[in-house]
PDB file of C-alpha atoms and ligand atoms in Angstrom:
ATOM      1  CA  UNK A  23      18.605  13.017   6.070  1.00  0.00           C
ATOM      2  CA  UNK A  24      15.185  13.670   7.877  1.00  0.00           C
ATOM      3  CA  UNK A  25      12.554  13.972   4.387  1.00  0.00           C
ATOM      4  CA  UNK A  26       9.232  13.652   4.161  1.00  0.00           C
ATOM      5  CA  UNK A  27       6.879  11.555   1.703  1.00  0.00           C
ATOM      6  CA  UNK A  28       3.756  13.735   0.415  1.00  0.00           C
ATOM      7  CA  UNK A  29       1.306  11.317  -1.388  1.00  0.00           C
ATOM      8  CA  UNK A  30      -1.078  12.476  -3.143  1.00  0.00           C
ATOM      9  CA  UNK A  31      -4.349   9.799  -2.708  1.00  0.00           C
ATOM     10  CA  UNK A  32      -7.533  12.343  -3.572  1.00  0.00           C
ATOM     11  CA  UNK A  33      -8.393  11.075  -7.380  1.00  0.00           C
ATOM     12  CA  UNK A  34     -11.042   9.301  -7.969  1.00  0.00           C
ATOM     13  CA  UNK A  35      -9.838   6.622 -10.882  1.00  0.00           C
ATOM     14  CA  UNK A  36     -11.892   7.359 -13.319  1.00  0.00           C
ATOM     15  CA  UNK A  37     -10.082   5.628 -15.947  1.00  0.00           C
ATOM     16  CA  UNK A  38      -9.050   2.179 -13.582  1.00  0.00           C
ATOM     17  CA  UNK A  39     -13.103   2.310 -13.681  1.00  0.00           C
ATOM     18  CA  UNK A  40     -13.229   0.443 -10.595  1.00  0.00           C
ATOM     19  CA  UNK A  41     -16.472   1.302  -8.081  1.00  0.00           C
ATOM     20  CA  UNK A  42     -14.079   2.507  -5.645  1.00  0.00           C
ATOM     21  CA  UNK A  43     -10.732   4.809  -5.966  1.00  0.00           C
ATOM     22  CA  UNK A  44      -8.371   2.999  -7.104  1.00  0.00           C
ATOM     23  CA  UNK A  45      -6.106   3.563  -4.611  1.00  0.00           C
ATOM     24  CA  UNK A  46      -8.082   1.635  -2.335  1.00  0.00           C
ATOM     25  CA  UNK A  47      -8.222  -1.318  -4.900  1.00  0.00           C
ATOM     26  CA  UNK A  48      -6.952  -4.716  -3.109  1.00  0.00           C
ATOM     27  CA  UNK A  49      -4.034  -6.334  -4.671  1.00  0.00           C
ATOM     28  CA  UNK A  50      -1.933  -9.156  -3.323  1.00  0.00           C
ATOM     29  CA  UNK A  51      -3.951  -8.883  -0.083  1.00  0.00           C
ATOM     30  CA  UNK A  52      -3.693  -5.163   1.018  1.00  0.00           C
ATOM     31  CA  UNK A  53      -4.825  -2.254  -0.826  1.00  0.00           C
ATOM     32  CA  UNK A  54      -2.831  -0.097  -2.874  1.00  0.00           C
ATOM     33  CA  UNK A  55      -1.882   2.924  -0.860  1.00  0.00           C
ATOM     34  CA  UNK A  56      -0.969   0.283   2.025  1.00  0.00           C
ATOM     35  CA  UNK A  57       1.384  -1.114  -0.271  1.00  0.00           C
ATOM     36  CA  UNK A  58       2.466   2.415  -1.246  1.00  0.00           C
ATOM     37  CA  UNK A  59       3.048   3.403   2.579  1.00  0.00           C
ATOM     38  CA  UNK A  60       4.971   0.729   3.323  1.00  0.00           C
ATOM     39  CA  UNK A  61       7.722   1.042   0.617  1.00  0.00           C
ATOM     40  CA  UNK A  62       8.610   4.114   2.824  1.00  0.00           C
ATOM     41  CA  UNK A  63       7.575   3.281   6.212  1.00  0.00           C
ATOM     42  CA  UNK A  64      11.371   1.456   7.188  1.00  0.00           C
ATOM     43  CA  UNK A  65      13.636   3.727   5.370  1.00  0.00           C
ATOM     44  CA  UNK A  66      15.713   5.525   7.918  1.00  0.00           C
ATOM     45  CA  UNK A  67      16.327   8.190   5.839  1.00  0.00           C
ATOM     46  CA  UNK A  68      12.655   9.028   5.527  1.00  0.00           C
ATOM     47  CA  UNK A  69      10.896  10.453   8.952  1.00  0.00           C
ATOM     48  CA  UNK A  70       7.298  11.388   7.953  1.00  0.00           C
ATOM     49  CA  UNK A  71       4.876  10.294   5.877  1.00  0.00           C
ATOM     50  CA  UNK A  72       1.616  12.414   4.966  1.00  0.00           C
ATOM     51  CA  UNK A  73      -1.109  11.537   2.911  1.00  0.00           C
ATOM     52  CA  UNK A  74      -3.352  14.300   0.837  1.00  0.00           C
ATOM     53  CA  UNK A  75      -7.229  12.710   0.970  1.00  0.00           C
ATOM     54  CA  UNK A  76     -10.127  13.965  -0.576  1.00  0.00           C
ATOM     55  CA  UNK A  77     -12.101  15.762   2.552  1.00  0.00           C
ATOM     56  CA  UNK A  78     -15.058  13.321   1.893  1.00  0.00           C
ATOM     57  CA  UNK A  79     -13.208  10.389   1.951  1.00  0.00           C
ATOM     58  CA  UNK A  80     -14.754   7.144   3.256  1.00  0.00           C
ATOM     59  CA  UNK A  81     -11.951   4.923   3.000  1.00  0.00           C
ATOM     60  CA  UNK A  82      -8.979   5.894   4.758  1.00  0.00           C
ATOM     61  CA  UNK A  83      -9.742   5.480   8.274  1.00  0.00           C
ATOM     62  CA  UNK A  84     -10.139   2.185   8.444  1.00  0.00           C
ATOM     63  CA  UNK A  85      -6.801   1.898   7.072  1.00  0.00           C
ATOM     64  CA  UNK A  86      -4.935   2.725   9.942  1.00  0.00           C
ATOM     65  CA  UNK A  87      -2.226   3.831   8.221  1.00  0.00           C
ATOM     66  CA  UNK A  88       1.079   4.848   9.623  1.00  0.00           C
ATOM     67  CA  UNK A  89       0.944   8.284   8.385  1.00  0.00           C
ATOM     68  CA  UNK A  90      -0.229  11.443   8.868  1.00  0.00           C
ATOM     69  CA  UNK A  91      -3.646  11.907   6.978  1.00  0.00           C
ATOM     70  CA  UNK A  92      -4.733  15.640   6.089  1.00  0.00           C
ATOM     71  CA  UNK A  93      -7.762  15.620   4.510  1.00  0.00           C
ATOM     72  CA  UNK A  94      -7.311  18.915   1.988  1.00  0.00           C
ATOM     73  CA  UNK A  95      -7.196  17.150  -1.669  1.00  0.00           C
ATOM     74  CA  UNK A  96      -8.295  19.562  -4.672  1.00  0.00           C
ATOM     75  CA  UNK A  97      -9.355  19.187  -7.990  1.00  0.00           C
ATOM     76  CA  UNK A  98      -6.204  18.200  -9.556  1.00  0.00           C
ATOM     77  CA  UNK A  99      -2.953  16.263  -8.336  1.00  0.00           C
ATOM     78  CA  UNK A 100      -1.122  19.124  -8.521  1.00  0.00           C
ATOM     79  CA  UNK A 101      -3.740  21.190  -5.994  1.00  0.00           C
ATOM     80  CA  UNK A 102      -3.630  17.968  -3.731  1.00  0.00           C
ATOM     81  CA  UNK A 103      -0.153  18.700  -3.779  1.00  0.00           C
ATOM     82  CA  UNK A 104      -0.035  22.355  -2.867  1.00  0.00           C
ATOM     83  CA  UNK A 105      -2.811  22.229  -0.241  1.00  0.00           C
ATOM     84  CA  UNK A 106      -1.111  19.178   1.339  1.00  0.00           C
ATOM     85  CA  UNK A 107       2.593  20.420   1.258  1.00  0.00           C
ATOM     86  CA  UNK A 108       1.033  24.289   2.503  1.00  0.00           C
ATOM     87  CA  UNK A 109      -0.946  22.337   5.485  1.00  0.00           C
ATOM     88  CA  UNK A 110       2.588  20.344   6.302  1.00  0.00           C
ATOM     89  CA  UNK A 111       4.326  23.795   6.105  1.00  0.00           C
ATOM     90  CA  UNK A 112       1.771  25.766   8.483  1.00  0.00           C
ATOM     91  CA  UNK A 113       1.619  23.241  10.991  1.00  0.00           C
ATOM     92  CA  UNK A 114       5.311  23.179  11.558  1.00  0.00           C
ATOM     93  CA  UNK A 115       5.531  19.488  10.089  1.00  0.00           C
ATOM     94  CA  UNK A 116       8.010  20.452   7.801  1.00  0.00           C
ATOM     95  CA  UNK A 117      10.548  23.090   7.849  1.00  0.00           C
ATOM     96  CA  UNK A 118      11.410  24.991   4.528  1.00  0.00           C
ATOM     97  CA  UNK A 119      14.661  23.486   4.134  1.00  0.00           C
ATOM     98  CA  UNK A 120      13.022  19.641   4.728  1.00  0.00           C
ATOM     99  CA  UNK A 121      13.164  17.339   1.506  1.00  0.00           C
ATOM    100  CA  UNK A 122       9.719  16.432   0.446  1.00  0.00           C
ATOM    101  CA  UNK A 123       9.333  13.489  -1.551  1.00  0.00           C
ATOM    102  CA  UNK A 124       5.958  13.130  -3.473  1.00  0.00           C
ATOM    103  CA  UNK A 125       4.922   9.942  -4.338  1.00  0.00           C
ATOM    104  CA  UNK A 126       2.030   8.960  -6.522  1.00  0.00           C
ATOM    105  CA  UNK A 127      -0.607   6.689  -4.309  1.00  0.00           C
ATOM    106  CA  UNK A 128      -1.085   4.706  -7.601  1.00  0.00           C
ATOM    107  CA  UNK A 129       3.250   3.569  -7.780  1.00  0.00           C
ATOM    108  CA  UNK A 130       2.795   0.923  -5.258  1.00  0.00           C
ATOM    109  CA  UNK A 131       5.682  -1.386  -7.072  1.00  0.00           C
ATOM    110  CA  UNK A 132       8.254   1.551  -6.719  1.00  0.00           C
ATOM    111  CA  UNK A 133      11.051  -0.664  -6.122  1.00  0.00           C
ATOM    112  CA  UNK A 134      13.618  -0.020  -3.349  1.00  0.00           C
ATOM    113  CA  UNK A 135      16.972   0.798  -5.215  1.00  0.00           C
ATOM    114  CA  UNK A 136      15.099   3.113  -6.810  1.00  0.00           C
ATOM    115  CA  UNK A 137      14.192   5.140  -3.884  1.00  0.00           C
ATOM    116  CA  UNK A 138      17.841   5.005  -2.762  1.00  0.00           C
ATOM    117  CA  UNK A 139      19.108   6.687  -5.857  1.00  0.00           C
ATOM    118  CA  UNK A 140      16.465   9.385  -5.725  1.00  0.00           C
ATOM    119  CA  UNK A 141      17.789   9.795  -2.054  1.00  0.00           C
ATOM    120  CA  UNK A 142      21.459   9.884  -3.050  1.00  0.00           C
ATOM    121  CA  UNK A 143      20.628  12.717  -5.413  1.00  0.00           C
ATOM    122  CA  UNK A 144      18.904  14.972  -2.484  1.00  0.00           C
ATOM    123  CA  UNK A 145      21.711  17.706  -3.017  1.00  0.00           C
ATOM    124  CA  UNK A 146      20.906  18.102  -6.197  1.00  0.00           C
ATOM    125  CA  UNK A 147      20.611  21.826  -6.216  1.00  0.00           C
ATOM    126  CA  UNK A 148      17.297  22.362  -7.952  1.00  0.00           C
ATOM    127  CA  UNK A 149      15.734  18.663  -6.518  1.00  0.00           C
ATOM    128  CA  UNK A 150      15.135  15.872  -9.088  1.00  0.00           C
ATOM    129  CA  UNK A 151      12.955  13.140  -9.962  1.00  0.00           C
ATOM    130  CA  UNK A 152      12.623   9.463 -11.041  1.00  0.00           C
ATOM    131  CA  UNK A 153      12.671   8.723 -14.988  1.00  0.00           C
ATOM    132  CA  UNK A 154      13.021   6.601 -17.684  1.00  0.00           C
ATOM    133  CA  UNK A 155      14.596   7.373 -21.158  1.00  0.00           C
ATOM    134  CA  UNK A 156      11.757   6.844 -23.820  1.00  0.00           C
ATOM    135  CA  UNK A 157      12.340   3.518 -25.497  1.00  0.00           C
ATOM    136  CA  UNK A 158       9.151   2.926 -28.001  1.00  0.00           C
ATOM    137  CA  UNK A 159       9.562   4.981 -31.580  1.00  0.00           C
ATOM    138  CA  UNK A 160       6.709   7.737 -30.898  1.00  0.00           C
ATOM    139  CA  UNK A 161       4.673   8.734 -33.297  1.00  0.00           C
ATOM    140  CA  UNK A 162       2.794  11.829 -34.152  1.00  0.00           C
ATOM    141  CA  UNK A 163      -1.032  11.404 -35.583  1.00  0.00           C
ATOM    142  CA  UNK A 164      -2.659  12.685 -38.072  1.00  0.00           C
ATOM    143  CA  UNK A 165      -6.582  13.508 -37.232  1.00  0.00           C
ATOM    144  CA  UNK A 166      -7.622  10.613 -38.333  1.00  0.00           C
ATOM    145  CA  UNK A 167      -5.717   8.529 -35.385  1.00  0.00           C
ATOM    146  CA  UNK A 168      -3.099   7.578 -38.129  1.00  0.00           C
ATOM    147  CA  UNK A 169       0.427   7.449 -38.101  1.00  0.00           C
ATOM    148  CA  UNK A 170       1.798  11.064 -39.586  1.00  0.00           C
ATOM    149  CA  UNK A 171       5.180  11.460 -38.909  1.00  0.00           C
ATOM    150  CA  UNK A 172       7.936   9.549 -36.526  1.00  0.00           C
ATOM    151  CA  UNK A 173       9.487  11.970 -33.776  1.00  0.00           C
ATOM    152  CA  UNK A 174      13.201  11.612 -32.374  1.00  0.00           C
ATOM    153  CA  UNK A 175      13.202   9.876 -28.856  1.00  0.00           C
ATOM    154  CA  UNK A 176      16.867  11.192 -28.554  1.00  0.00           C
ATOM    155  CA  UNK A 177      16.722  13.398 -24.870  1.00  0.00           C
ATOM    156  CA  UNK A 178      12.874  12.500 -24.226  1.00  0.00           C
ATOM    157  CA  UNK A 179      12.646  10.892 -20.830  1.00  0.00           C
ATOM    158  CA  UNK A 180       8.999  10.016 -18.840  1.00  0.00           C
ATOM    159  CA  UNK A 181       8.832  11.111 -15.388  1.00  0.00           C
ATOM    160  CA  UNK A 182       7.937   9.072 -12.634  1.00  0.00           C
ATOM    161  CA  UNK A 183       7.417   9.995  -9.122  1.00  0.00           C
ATOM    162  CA  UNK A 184       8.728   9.711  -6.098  1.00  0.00           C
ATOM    163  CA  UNK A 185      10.219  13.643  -7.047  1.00  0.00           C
ATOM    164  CA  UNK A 186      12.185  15.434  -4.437  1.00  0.00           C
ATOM    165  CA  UNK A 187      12.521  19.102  -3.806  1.00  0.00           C
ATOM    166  CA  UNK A 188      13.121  21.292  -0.904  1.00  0.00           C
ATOM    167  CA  UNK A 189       9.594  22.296   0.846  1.00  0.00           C
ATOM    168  CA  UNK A 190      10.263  25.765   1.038  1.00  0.00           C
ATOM    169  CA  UNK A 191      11.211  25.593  -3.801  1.00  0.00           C
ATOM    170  CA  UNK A 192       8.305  23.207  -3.884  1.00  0.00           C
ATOM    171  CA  UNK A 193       5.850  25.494  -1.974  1.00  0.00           C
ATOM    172  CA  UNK A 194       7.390  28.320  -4.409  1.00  0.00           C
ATOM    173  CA  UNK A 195       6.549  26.560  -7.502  1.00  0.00           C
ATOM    174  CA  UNK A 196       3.254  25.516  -6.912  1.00  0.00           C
ATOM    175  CA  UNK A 197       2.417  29.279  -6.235  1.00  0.00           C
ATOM    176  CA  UNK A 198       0.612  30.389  -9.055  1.00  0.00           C
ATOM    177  CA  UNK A 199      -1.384  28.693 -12.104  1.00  0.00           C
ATOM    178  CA  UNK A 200      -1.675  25.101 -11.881  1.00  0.00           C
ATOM    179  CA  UNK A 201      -2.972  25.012 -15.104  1.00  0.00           C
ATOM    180  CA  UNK A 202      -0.600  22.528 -17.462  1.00  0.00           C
ATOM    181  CA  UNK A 203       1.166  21.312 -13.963  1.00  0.00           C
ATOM    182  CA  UNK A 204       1.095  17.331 -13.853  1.00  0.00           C
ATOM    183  CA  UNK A 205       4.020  17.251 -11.891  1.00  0.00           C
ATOM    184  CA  UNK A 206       6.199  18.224  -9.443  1.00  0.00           C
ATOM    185  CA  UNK A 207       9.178  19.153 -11.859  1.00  0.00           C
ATOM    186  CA  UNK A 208       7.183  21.195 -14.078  1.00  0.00           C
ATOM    187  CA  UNK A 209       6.523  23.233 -12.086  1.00  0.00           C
ATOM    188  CA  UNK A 210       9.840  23.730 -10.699  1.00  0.00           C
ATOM    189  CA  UNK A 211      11.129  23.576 -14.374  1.00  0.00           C
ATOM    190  CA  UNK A 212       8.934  26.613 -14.983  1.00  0.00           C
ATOM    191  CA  UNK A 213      10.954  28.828 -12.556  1.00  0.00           C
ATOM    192  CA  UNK A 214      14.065  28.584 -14.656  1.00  0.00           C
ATOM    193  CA  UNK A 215      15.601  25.655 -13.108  1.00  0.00           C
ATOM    194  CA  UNK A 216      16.626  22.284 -13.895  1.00  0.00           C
ATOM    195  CA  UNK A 217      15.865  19.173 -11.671  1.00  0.00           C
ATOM    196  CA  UNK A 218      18.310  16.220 -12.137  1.00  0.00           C
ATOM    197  CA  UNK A 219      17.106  13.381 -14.215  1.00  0.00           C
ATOM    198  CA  UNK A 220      17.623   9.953 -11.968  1.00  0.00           C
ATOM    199  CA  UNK A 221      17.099   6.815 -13.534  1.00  0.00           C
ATOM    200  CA  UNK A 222      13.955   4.712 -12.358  1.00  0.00           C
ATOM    201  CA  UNK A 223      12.077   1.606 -13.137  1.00  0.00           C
ATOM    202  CA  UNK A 224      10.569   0.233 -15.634  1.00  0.00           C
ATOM    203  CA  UNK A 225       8.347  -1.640 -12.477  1.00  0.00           C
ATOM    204  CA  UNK A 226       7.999   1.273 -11.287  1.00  0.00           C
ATOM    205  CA  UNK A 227       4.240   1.688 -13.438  1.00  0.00           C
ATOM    206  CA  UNK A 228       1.317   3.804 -12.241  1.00  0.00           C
ATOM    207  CA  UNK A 229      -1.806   1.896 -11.786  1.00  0.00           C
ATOM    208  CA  UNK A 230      -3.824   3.764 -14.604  1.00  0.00           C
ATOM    209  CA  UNK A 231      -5.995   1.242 -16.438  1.00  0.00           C
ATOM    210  CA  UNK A 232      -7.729  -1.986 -15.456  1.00  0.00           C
ATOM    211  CA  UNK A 233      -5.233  -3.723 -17.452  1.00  0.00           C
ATOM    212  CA  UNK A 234      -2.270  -2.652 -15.077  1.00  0.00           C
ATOM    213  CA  UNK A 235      -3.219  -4.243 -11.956  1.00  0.00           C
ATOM    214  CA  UNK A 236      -2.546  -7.567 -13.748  1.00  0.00           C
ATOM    215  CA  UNK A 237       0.965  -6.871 -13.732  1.00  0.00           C
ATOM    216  CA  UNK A 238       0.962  -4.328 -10.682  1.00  0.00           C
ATOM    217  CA  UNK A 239      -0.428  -7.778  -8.636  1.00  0.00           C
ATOM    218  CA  UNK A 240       2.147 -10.146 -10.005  1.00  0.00           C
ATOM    219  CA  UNK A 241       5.259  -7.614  -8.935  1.00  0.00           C
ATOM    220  CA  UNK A 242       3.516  -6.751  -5.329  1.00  0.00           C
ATOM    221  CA  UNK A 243       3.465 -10.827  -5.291  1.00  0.00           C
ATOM    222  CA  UNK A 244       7.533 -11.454  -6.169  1.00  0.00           C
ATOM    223  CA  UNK A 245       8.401  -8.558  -3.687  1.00  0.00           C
ATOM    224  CA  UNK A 246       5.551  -8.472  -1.526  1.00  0.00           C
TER     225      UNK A 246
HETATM  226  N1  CTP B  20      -4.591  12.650  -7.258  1.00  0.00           N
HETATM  227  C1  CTP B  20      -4.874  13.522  -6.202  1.00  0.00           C
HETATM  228  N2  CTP B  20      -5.824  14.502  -6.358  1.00  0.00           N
HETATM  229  C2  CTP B  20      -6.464  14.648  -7.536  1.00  0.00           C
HETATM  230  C3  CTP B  20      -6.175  13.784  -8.621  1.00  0.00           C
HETATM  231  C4  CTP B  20      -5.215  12.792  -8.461  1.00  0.00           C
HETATM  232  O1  CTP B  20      -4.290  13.392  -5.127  1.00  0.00           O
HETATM  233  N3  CTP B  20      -7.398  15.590  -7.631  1.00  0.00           N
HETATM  234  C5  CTP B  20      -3.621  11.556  -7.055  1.00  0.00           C
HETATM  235  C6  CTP B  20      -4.197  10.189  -7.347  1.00  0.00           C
HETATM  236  O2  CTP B  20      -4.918   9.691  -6.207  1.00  0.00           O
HETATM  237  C7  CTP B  20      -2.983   9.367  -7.737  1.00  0.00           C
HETATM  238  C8  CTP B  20      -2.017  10.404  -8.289  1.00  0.00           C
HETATM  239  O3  CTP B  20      -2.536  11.688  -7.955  1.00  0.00           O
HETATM  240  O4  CTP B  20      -2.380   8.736  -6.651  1.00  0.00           O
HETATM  241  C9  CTP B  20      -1.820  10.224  -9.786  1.00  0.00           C
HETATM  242  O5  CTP B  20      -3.018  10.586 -10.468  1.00  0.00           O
HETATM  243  P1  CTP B  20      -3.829   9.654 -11.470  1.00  0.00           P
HETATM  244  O6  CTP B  20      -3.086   8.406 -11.760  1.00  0.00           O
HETATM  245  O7  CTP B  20      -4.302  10.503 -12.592  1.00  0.00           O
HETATM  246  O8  CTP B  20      -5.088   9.203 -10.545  1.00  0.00           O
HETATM  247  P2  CTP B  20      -6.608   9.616 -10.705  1.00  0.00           P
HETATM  248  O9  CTP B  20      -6.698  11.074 -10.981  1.00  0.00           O
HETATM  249  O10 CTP B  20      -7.304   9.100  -9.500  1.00  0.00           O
HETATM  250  O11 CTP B  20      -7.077   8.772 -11.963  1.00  0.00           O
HETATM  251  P3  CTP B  20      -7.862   9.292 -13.268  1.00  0.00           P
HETATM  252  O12 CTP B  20      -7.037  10.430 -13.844  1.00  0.00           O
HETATM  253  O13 CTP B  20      -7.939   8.104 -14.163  1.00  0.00           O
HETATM  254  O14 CTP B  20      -9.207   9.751 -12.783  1.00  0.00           O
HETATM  255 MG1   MG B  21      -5.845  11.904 -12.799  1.00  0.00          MG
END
């Protein structure tokens, strides 16, 4: 298999609250989106990596990356998405048949088994995604923030990323309103078809809030 990783690095962090995007945040001694490059960077089953920047970033040159950068990030993840997967498509980067991975710049603990059974699931017909069965009771509130009634968990799964679709279905997806898109599966799931639920990782967490760099540092730290 020959796929590509699309990561998606153009927020801004507004609710990590740190002076900087958060992806370029240093934990364990390299910043995040290092840390996310290089869970990729040896896999021999991956052959590219891109990553979608804001086109006034400041940051990422002196990264150095091993990656291709491309500069096009919109106003949402899932524009950063389109306009990076569209620029990978028109400059012959990817073919339309090429499995595209997108990976969130903030899942820098995505551990590798993981990634190997999103891989293994690349024939999937309609592409699938990493996910975790719900396992806190969920509530519904009242508007008054208070507990109104207890909904089933029974089915309910939370995506993660890395997700994996053909370029050519992704690009076909992501045609159209992005309005209610937060990821890649939704929109997919909105053309009638069904991406395969693989099983991911609880350490698999999305740096969000200040709290979860805590724990993001002390996993980057045991698997470094
Ligand atoms: N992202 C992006 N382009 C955007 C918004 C988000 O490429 N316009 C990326 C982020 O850089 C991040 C991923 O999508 O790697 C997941 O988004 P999220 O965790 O929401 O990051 P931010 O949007 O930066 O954070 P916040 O919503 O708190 O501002
Ligand atoms: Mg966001």
């Amino acid at each position: 298999m020959n796929a590509t990783v699309l990561i998606p690095a153009a927020g801004v962090g507004s609710r990590f609250g740190a002076e900087i995007p958060k992806q370029y945040t240093v934990l364990a001694g390299k910043t995040v989106l290092a840390h996310t490059v290089d869970i990729f960077r040896t896999n021999p089953r991956i052959s590219q990596i891109a990553v979608v920047v804001s086109p006034d970033d400041a940051f990422i040159d002196e990264l150095n990356l091993p990656a291709h950068i491309c500069r096009a990030g919109g106003d949402s993840r899932a524009e950063s998405v389109r306009n990076g997967l569209n620029h990978l498509l028109k400059n012959g980067l990817v073919s339309p048949d090429t499995p595209v991975l997108v990976h969130d710049a903030a899942r820098c603990c995505l551990p590798a088994a993981a990634l190997e059974r999103l891989l293994d699931a690349a024939d999937a017909p309609h592409g699938a995604l990493l996910a975790l069965p719900v396992a806190d009771t969920l509530k519904r509130q009242d508007t008054h923030a208070c507990a109104e009634t207890t909904l089933s968990r029974d089915g309910l799964w939370q995506a993660q990323t890395p997700q994996l679709f053909p370029a050519a279905l992704l690009q076909r997806a992501l045609n159209g309103s992005l309005d209610g898109i937060t990821d890649e599966s939704s929109a997919v799931e909105r053309l009638g078809l069904r991406p395969r639920l693989i099983t991911g990782d609880s350490r698999n967490l999305k740096l969000t809030r200040p709290d979860d760099a805590l724990l993001a540092e002390a996993l980057l730290r045991l698997h470094p």
